PDB file of C-alpha atoms in Angstrom:
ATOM      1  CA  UNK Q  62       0.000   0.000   0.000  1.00 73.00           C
ATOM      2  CA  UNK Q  63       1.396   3.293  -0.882  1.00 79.00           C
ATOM      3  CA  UNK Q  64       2.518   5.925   1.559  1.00 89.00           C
ATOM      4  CA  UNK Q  65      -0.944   7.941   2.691  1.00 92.00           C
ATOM      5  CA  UNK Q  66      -0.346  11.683   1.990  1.00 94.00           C
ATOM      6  CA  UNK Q  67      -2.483  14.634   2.431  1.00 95.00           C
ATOM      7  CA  UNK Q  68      -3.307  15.137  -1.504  1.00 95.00           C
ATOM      8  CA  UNK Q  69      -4.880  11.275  -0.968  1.00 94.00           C
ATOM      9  CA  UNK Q  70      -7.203  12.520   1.781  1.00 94.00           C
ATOM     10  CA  UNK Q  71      -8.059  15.454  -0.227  1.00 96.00           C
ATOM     11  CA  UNK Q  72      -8.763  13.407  -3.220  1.00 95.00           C
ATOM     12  CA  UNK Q  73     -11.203  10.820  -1.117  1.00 94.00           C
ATOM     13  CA  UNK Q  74     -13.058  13.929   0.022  1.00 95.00           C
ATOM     14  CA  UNK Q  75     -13.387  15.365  -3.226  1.00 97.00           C
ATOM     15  CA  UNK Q  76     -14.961  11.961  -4.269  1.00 96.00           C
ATOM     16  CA  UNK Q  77     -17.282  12.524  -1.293  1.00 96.00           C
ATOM     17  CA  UNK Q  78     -17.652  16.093  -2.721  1.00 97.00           C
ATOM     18  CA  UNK Q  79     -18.548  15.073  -6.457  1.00 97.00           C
ATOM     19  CA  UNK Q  80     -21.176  12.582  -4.309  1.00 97.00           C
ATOM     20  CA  UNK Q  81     -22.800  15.442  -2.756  1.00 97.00           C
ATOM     21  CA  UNK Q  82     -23.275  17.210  -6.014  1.00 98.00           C
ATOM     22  CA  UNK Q  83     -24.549  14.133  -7.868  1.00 97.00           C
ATOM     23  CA  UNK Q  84     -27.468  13.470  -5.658  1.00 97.00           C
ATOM     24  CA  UNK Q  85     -28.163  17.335  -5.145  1.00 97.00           C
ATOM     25  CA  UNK Q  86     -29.060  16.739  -9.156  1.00 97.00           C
ATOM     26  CA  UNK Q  87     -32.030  14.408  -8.209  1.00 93.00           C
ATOM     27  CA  UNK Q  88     -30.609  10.986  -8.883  1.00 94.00           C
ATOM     28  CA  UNK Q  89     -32.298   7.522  -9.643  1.00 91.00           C
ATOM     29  CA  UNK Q  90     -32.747   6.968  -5.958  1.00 89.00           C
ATOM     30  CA  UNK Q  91     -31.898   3.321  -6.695  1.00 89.00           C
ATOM     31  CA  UNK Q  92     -28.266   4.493  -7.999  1.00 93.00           C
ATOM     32  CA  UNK Q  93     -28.396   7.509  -5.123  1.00 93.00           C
ATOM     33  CA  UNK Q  94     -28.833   4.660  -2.281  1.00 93.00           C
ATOM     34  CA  UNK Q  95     -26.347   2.112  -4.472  1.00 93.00           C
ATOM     35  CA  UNK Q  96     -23.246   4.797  -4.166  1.00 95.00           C
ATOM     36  CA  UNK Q  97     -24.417   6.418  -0.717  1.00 95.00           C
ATOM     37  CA  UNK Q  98     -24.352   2.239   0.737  1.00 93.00           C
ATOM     38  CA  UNK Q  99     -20.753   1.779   0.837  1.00 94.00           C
ATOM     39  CA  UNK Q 100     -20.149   5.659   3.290  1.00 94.00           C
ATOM     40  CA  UNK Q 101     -22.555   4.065   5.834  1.00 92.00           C
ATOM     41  CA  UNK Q 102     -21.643   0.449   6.118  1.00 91.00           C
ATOM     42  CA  UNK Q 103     -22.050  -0.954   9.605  1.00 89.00           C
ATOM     43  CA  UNK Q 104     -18.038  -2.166   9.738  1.00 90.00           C
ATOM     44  CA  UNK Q 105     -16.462  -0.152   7.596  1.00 91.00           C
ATOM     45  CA  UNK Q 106     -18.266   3.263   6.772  1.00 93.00           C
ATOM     46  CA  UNK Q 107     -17.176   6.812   7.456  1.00 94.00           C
ATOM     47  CA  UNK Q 108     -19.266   6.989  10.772  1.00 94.00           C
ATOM     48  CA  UNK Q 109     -16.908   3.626  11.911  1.00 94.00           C
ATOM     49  CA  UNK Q 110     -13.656   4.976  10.193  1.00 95.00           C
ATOM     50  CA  UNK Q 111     -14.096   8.708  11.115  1.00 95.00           C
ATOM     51  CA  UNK Q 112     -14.345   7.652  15.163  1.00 95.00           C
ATOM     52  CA  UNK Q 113     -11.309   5.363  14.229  1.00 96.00           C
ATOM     53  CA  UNK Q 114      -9.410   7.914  12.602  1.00 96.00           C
ATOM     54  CA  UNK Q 115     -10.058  10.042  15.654  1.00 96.00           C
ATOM     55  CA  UNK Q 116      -9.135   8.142  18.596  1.00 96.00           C
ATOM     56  CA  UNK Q 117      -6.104   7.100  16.509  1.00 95.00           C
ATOM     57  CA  UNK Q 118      -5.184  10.721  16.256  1.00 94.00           C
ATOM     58  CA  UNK Q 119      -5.765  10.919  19.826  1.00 93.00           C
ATOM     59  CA  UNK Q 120      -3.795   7.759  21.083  1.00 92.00           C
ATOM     60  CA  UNK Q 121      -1.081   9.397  18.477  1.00 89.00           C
ATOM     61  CA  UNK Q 122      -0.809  12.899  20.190  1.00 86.00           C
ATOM     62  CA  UNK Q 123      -0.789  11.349  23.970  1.00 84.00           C
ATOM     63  CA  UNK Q 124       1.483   8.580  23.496  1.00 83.00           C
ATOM     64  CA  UNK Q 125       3.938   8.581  20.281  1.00 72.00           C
ATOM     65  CA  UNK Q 126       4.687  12.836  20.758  1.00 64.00           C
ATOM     66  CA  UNK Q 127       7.199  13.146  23.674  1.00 66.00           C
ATOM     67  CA  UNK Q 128       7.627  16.798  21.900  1.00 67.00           C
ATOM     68  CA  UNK Q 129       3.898  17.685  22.888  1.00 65.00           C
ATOM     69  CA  UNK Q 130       3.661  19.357  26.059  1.00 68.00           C
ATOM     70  CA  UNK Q 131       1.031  17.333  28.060  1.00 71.00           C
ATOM     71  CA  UNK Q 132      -1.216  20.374  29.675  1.00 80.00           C
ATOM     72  CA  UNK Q 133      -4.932  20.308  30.522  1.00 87.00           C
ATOM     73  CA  UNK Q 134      -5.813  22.709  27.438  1.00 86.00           C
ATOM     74  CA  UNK Q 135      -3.831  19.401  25.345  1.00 84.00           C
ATOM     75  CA  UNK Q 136      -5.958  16.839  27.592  1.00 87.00           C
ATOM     76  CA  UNK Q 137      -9.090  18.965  26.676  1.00 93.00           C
ATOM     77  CA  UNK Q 138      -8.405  18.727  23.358  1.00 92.00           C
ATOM     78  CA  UNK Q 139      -7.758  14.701  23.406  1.00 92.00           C
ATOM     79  CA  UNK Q 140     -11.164  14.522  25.132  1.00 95.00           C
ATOM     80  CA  UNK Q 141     -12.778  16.768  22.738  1.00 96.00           C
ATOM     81  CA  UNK Q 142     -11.288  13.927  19.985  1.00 96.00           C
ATOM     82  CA  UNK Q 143     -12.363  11.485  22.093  1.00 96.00           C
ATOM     83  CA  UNK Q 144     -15.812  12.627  22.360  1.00 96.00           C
ATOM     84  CA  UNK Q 145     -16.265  13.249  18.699  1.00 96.00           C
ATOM     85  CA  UNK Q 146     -15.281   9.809  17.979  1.00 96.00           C
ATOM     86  CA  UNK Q 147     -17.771   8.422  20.257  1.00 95.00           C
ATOM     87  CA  UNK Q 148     -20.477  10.763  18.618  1.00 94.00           C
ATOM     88  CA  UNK Q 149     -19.262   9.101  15.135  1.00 94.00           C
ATOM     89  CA  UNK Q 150     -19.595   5.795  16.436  1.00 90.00           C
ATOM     90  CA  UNK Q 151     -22.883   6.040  17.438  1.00 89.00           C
ATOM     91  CA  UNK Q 152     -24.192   7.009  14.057  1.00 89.00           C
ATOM     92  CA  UNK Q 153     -22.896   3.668  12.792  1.00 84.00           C
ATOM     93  CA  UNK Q 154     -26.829   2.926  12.427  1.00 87.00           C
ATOM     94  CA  UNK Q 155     -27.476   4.628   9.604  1.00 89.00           C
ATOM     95  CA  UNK Q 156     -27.057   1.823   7.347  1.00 88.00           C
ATOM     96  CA  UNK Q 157     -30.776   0.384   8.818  1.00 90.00           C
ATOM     97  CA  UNK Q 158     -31.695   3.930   7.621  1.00 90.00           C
ATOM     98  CA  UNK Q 159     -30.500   2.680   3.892  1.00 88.00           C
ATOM     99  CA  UNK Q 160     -32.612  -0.441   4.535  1.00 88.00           C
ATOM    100  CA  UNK Q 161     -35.268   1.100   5.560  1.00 90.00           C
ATOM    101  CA  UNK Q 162     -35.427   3.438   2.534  1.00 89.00           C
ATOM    102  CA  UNK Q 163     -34.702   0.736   0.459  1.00 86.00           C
ATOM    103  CA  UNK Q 164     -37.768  -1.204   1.401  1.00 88.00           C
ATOM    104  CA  UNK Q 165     -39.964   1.676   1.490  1.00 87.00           C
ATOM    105  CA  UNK Q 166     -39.039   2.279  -2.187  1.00 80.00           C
ATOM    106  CA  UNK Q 167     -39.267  -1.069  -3.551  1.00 79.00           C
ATOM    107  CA  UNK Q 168     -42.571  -1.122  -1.781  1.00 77.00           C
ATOM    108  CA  UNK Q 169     -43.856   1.445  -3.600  1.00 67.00           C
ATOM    109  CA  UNK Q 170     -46.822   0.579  -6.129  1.00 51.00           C
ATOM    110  CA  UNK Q 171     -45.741   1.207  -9.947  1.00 57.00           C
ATOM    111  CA  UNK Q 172     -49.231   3.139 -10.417  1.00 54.00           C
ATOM    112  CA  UNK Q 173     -48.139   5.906  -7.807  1.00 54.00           C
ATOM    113  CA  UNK Q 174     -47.217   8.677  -8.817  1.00 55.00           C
ATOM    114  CA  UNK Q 175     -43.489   9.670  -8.567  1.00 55.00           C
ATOM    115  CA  UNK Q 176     -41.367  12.560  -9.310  1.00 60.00           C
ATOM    116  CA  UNK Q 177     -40.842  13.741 -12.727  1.00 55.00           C
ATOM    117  CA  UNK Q 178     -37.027  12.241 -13.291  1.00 55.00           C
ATOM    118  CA  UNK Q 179     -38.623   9.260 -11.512  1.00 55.00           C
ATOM    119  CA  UNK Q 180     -41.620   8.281 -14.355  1.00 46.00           C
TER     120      UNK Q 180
END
């Protein structure tokens, strides 16, 4: 695996970018749900990666950085990261939102009316 740098970050969230922008154009919500899927995966989606990502960071400034000065205002900020990573981690149950939406759309009668893109 190559060496992560910051222009491969910043091209993963321009992908995540050019995602926003496609469904803000009204999408086949069968392709919209197909390429949203794979961000809010119960294992391995950003909600699970972003927390991971974050306590890494944390673990990263507290134990690897002899240079960083440990202070309260740096333990405040570790807890801060800390706390955001729980908050990600608990929305790593929005993939039963996909299934729900899922089923609610395949449910959906062929003689209802739908939106024009949608007909």
């Amino acid at each position: 695996m190559p060496d992560l740098t910051p222009d491969t970050i910043h091209a993963a969230t321009e992908s995540l970018s050019r995602l926003t922008a496609y469904l803000r154009n009204d999408p086949d919500p069968d392709q919209a749900l197909s390429l949203v899927e794979p961000l809010l995966d119960e294992y391995t989606g950003l909600p699970v990666q972003l927390a991971d990502t974050l306590r890494a960071l944390a673990r990263t400034v507290h134990h690897h950085r002899p240079d960083t000065p440990h202070s309260k205002e740096v333990d405040l900020l570790l807890r801060e990261l800390r706390t955001a990573a729980w908050e990600q981690s608990d929305q790593h149950t929005l993939h039963y939102v996909l299934d729900d939406l899922r089923s609610l759309y395949a449910r959906k009668s062929p003689s209802e009316p739908r939106c024009g893109s949608c007909r």
